[in-house]
Short mmCIF file of C-alpha atoms and ligand atoms in Angstrom, two decimals:
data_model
loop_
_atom_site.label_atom_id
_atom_site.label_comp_id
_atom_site.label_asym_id
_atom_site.label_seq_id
_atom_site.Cartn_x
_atom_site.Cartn_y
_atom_site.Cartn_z
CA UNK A 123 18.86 -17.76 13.03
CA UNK A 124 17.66 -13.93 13.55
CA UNK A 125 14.68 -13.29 12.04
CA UNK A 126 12.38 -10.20 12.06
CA UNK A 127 8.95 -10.62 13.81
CA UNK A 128 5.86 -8.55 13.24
CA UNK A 129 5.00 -7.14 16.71
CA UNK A 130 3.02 -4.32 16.53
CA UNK A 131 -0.10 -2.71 13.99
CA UNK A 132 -1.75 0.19 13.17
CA UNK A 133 -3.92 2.51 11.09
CA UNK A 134 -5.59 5.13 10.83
CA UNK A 135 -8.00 6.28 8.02
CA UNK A 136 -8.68 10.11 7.96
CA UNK A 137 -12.73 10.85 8.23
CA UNK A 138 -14.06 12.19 6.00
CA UNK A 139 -15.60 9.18 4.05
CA UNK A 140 -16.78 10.04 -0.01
CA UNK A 141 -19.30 7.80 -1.42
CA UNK A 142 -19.83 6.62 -5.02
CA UNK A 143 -22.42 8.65 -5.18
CA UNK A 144 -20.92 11.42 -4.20
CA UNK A 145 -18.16 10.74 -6.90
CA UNK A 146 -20.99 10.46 -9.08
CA UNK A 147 -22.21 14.09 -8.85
CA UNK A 148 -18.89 15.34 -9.32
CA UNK A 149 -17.63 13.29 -12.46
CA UNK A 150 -19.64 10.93 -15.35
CA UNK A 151 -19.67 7.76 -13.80
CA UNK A 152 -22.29 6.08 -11.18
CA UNK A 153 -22.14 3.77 -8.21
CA UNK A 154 -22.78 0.72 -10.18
CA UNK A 155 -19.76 1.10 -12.52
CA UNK A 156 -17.41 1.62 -9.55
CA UNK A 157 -18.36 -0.83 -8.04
CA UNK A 158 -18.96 -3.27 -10.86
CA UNK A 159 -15.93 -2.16 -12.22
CA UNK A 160 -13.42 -1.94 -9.31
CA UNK A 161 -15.37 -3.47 -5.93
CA UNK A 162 -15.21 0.02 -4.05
CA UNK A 163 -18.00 1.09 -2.10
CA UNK A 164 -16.45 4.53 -0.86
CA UNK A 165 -13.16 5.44 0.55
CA UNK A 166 -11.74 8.16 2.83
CA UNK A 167 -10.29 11.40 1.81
CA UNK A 168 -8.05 13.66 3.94
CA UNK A 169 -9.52 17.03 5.35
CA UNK A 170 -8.00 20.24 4.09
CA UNK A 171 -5.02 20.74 5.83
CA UNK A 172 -4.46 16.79 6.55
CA UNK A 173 -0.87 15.84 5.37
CA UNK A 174 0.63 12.21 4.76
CA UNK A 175 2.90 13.06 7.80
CA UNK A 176 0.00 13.72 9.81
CA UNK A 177 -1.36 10.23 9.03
CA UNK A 178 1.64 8.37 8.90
CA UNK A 179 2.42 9.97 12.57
CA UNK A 180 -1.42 8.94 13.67
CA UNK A 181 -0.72 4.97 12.52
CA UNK A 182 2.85 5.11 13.64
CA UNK A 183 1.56 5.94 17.10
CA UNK A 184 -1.00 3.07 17.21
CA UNK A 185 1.41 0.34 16.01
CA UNK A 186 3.76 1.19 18.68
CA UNK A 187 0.98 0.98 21.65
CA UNK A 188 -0.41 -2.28 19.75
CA UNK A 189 3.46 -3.48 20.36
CA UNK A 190 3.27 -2.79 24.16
CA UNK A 191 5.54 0.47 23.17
CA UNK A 192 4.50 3.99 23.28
CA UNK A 193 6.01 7.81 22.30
CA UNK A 194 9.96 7.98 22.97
CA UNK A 195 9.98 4.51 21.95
CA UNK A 196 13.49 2.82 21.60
CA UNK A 197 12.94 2.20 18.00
CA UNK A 198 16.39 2.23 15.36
CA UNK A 199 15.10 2.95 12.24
CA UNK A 200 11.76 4.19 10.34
CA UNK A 201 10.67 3.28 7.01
CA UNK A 202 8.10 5.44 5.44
CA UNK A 203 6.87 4.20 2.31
CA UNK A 204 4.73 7.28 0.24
CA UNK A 205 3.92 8.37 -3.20
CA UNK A 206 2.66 11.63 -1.45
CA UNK A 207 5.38 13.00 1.04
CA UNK A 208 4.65 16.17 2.88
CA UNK A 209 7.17 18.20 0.91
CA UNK A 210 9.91 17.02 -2.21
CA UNK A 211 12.38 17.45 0.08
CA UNK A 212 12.83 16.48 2.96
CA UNK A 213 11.82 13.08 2.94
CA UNK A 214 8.53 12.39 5.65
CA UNK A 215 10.07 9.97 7.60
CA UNK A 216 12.51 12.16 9.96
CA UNK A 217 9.42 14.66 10.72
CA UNK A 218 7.43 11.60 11.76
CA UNK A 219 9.77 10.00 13.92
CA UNK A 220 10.41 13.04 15.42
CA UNK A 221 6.69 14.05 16.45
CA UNK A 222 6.80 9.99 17.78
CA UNK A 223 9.65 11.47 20.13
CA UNK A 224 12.23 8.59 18.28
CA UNK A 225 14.86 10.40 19.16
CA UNK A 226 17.83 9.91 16.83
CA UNK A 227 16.41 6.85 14.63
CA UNK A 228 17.61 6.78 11.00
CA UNK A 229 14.28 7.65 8.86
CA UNK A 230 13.65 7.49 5.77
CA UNK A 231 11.10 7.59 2.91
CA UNK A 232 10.84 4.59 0.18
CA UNK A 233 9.65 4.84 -3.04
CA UNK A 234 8.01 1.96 -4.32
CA UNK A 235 4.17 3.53 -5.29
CA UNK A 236 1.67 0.50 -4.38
CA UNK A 237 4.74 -1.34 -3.97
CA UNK A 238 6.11 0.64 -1.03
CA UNK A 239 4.76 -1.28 2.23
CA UNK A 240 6.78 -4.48 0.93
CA UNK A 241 9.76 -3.03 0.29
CA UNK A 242 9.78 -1.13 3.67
CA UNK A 243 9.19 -4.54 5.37
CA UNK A 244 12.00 -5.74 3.40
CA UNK A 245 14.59 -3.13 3.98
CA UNK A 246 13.69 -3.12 7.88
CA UNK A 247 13.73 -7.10 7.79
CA UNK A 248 17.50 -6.62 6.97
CA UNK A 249 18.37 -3.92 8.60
CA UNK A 250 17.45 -6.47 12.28
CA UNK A 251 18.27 -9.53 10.89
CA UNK A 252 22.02 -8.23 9.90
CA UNK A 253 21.97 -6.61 13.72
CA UNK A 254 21.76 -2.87 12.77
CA UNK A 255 18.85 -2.10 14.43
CA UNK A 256 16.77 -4.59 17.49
CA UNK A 257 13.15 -2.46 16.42
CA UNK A 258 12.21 -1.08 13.47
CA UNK A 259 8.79 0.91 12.32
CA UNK A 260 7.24 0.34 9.04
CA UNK A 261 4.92 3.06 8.01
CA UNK A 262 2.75 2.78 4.18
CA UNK A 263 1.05 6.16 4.24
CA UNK A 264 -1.01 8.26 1.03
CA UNK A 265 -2.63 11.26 0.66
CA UNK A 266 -3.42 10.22 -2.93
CA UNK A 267 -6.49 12.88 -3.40
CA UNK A 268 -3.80 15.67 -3.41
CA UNK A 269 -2.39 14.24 -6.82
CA UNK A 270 -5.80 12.71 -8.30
CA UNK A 271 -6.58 14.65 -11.63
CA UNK A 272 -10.00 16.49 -11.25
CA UNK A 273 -10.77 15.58 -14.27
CA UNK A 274 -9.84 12.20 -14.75
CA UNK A 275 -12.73 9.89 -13.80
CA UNK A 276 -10.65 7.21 -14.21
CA UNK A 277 -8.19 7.48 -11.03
CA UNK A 278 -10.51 9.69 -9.34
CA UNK A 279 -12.72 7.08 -8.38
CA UNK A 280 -10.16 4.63 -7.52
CA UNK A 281 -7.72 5.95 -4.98
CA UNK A 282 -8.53 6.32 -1.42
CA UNK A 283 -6.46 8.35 1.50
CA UNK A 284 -5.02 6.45 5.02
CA UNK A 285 -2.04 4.88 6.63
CA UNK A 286 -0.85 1.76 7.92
CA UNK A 287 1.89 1.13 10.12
CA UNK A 288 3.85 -2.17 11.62
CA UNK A 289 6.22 -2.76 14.32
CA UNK A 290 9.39 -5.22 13.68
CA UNK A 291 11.32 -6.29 16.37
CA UNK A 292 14.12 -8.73 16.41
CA UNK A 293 13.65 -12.72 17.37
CA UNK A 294 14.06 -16.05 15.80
CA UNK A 295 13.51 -17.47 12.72
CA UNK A 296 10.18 -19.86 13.13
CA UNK A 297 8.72 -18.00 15.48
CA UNK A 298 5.29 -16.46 15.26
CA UNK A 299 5.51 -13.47 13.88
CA UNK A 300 8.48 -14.25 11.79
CA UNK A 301 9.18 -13.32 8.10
CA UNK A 302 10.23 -16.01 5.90
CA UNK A 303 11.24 -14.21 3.36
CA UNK A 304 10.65 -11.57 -0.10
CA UNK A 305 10.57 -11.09 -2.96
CA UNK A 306 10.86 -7.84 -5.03
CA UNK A 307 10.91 -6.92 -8.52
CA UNK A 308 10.91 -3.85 -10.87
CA UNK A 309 10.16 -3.36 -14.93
CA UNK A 310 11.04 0.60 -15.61
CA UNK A 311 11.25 0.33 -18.76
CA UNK A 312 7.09 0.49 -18.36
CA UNK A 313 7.50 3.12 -15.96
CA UNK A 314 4.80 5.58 -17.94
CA UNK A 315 1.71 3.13 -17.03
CA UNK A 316 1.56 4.55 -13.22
CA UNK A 317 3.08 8.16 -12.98
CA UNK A 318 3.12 11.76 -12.60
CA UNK A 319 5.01 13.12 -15.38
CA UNK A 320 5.63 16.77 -14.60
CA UNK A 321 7.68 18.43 -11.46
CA UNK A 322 10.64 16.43 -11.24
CA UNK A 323 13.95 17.23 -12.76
CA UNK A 324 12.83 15.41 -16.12
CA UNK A 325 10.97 18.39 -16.82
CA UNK A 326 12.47 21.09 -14.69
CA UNK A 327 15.18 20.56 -16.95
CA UNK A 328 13.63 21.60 -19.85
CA UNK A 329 12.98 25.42 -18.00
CA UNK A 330 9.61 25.29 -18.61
CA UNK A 331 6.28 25.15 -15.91
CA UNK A 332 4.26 22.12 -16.42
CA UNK A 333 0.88 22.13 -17.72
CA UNK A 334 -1.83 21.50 -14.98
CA UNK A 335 -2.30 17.93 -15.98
CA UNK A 336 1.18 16.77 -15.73
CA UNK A 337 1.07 17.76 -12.44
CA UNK A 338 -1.71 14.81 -11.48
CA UNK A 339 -1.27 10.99 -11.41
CA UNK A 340 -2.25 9.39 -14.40
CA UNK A 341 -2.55 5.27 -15.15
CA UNK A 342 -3.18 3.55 -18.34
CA UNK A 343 -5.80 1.16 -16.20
CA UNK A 344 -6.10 -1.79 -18.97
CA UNK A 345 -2.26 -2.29 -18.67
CA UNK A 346 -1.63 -1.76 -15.39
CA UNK A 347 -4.77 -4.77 -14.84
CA UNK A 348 -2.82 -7.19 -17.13
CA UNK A 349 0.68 -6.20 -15.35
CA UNK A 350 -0.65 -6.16 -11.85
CA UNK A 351 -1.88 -9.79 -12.15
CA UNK A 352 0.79 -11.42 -13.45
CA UNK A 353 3.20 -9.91 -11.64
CA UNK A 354 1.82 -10.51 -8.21
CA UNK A 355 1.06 -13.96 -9.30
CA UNK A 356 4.94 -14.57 -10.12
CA UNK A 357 5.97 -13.38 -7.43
CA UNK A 358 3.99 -14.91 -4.90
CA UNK A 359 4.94 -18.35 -6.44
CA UNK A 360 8.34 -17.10 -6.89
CA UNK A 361 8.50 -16.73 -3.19
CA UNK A 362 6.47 -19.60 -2.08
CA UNK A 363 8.97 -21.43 -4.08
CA UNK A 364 11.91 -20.01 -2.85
CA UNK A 365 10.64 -20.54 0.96
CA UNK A 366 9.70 -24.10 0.61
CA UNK A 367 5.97 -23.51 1.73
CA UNK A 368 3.33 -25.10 -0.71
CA UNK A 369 0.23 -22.76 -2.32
CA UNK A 370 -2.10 -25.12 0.32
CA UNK A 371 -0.71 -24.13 3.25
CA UNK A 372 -0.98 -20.58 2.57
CA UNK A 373 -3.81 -19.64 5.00
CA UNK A 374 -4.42 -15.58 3.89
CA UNK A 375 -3.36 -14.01 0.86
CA UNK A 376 -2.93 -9.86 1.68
CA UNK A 377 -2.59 -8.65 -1.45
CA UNK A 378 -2.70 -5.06 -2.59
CA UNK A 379 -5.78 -3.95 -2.50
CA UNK A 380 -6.44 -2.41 -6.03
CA UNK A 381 -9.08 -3.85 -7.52
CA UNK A 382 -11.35 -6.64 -6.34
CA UNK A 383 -10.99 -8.33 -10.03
CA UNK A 384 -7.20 -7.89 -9.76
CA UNK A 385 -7.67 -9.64 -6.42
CA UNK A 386 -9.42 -12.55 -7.37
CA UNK A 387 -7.30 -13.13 -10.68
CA UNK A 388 -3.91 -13.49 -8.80
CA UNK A 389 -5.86 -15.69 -6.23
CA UNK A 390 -7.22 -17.96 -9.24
CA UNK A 391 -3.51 -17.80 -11.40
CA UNK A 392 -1.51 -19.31 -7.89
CA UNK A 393 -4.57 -21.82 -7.15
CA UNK A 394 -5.73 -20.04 -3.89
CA UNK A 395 -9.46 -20.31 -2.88
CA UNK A 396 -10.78 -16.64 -3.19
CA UNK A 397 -12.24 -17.52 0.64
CA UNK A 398 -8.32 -17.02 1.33
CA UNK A 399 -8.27 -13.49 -0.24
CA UNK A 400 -8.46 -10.75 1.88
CA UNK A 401 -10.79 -7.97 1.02
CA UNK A 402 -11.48 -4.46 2.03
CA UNK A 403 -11.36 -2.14 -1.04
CA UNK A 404 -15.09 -1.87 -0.64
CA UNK A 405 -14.53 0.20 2.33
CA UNK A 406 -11.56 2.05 1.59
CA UNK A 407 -10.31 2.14 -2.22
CA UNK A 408 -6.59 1.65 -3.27
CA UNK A 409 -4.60 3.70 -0.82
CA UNK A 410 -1.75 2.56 -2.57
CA UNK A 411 1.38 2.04 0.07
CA UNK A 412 -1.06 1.88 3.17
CA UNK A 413 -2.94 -1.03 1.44
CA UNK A 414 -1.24 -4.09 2.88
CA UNK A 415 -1.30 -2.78 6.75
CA UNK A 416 -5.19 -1.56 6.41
CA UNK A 417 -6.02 -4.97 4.47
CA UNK A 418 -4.27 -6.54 7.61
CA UNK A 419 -5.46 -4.98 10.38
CA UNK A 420 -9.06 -5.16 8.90
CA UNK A 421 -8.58 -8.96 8.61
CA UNK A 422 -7.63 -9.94 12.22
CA UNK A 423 -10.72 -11.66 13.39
CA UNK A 424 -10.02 -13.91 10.02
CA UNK A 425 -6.59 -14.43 10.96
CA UNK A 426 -4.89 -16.69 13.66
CA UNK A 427 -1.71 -16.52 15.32
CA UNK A 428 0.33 -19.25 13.51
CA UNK A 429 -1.28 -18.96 10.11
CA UNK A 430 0.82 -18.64 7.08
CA UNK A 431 -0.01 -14.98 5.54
CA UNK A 432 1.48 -14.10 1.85
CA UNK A 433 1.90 -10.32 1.11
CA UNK A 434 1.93 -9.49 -2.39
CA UNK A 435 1.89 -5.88 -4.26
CA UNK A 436 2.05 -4.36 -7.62
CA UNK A 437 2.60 -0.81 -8.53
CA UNK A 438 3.96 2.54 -10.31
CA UNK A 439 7.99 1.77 -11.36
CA UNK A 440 6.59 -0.32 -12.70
CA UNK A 441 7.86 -2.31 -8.52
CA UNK A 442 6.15 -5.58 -7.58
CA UNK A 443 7.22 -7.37 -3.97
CA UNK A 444 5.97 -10.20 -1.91
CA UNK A 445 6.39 -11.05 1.83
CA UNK A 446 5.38 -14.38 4.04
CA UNK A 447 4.90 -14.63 7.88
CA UNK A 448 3.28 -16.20 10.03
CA UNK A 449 1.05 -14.64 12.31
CA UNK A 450 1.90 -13.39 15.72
CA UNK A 451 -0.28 -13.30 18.26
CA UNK A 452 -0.79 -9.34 18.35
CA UNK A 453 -3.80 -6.62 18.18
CA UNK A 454 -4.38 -3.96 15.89
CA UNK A 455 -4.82 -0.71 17.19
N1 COA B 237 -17.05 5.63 -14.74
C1 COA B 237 -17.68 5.24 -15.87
N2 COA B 237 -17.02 4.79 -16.94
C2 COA B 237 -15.69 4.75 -16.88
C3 COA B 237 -14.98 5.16 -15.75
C4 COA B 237 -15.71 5.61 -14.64
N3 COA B 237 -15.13 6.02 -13.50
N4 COA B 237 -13.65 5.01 -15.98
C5 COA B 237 -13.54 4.51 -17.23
N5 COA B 237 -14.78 4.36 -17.78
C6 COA B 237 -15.14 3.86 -19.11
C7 COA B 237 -14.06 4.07 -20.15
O1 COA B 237 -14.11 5.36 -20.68
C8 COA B 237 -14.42 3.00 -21.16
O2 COA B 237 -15.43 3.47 -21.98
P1 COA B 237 -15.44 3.09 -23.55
O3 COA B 237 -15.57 1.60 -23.58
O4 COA B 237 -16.65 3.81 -24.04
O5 COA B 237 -14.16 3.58 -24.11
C9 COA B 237 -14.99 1.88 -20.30
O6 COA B 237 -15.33 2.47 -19.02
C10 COA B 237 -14.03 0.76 -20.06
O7 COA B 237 -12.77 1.32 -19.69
P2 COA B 237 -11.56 0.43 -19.36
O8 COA B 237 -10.39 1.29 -19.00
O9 COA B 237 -11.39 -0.59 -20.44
O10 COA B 237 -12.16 -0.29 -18.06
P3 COA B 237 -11.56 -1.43 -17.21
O11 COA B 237 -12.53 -2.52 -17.13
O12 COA B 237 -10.14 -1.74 -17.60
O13 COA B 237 -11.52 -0.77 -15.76
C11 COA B 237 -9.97 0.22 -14.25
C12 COA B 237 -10.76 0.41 -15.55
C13 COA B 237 -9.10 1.48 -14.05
C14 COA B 237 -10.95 0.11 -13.12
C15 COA B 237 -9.11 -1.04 -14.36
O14 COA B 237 -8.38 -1.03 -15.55
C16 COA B 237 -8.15 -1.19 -13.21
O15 COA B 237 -8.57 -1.41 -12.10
N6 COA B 237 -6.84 -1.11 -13.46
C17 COA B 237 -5.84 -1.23 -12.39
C18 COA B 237 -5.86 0.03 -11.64
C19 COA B 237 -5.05 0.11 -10.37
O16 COA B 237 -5.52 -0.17 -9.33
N7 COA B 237 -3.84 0.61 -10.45
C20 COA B 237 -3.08 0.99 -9.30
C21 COA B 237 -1.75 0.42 -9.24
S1 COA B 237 -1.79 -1.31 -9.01
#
């Protein structure tokens, strides 16, 4: 059986690194309720003049050398999953694999919010296991402080800038390295807990400029807690069920990184010691789409090749997806 195999990661984090405190000047808030409240200890915001593109292109770059590949690559196909594309049209993706010298590679942009590194996986996964393409790229990249509301302490505090990026190659099924499967899931009928409601043709329509604050992301936190956990929990153990591999031999759980409480409820609701979470919002905040690949590549040393690893991700659309692999034998550039 064909399977997709992770071969290749990346990242790259912009840096300029922004402190609590340094959020704390700026809005009414303080270290200790950030990181109390959330688990961040700072995160990394892009320089003026730093685009998703330019990050995504940065990551996409490392995960090909970490794959033994390098610019020019003989890749088929490039996901880019963004809340924060360079422009509302074009999509990112074909400016990206062009400055990676791709060539002709079909490239797209997904979007899936927080979601967004799963479903890329996902769609790539298919796209080699039905024989369309032999490599794929996966890019999650956000430039989240362009859309955070200056005055919303709220998001402001939460959402971090970077990019993550994985190569998928084609092999078999039980190899290391292989994904076992997804699962994905959507609920827009709740779509106004995570969005930006102004710019698109909902309000274009109308003929009429948005205010300022439409303009910025906004979140209704509370709900999007409650909704976050449950949904990753369901569909991690949707998944695990569907796959045949039991909660205990589940060696890592990767889940989104958006809030070290979120992290440690979904871990407690599938019955996964919180030693098995990975964690490294502290460091870098909820960068949304490039959550999963940071979270990954910052977990390495923790991880062995061979060891079951469960994705799982909850975001704006509301979109919630879950992936399981286990873990080649590869290094993180
Ligand atoms: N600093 C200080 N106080 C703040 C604050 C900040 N940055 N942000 C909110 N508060 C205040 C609120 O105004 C509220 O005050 P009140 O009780 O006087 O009304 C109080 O803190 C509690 O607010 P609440 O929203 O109930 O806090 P919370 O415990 O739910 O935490 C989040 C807020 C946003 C951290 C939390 O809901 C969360 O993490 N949600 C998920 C967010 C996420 O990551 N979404 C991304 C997609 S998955």
């Amino acid at each position: 059986m064909p399977a997709a195999i992770l071969g290749g990661l990346g990242t790259y984090l912009p840096p300029r690194r922004v402190s609590n405190e340094e959020l704390a000047d700026r809005f009414d808030t303080s270290d200790e309720w950030i990181r109390t409240r959330t688990g961040i200890r700072q995160r990394r915001w892009a320089d003026t003049g730093q685009s998703t593109g330019d990050l995504a292109t940065e990551a996409g770059h490392r995960a090909l050398k970490s794959a033994g590949l390098g610019l020019g690559a003989d890749v088929g196909l490039v996901v880019l999953a963004t809340t924060t594309p360079d422009h509302p049209c074009p999509a990112t993706a074909p400016d990206v694999a062009a400055r990676l010298a791709l060539g002709q590679a079909a490239a797209y942009d997904i979007s899936a919010v927080c979601s967004g590194f799963v479903y890329a996986l996902e769609v790539a996964a298919n796209a080699i296991e039905a024989g369309r393409v032999d490599t794929a790229l996966v890019i999650g990249a956000e430039t989240y402080s362009t859309i955070l509301n200056p005055h919303d302490r709220t998001t402001s505090v939460i959402f971090g800038d970077g990019a993550g990026a994985a190569v998928l190659r084609r092999g078999d099924a039980g190899q290391l390295g292989s994904f076992a499967g997804f699962d994905l899931g959507t609920d827009g009928a709740n779509k106004d807990l995570i969005w930006i409601p102004g710019g698109g043709s909902r309000q274009r329509s109308t003929h009429q400029e948005p205010e300022a604050e439409e303009r910025y992301f906004a979140m209704q936190g509370k709900k999007v807690f409650a909704s976050a956990v449950r949904r990753m929990a369901g569909s991690s153990a949707a998944l695990l069920e569907h796959i045949g591999w039991s909660v205990e031999s589940v060696n890592h759980l990767v889940g989104h990184q958006a809030n070290v409480r979120i992290l440690r409820a979904v871990a407690e609701q599938l019955g996964i010691d919180s030693q098995r979470a990975v964690i490294n919002i502290d460091r870098v905040g909820n960068t949304s789409a490039a959550s999963i690949p940071l979270a990954l590549a910052d977990a390495t040393g923790q991880i062995a090749p061979g060891d079951r690893v469960l994705l799982t991700a909850f975001g704006g659309g509301l979109t919630w997806g879950s992936a399981a692999l286990t873990w080649p034998d590869i290094s993180p550039v």
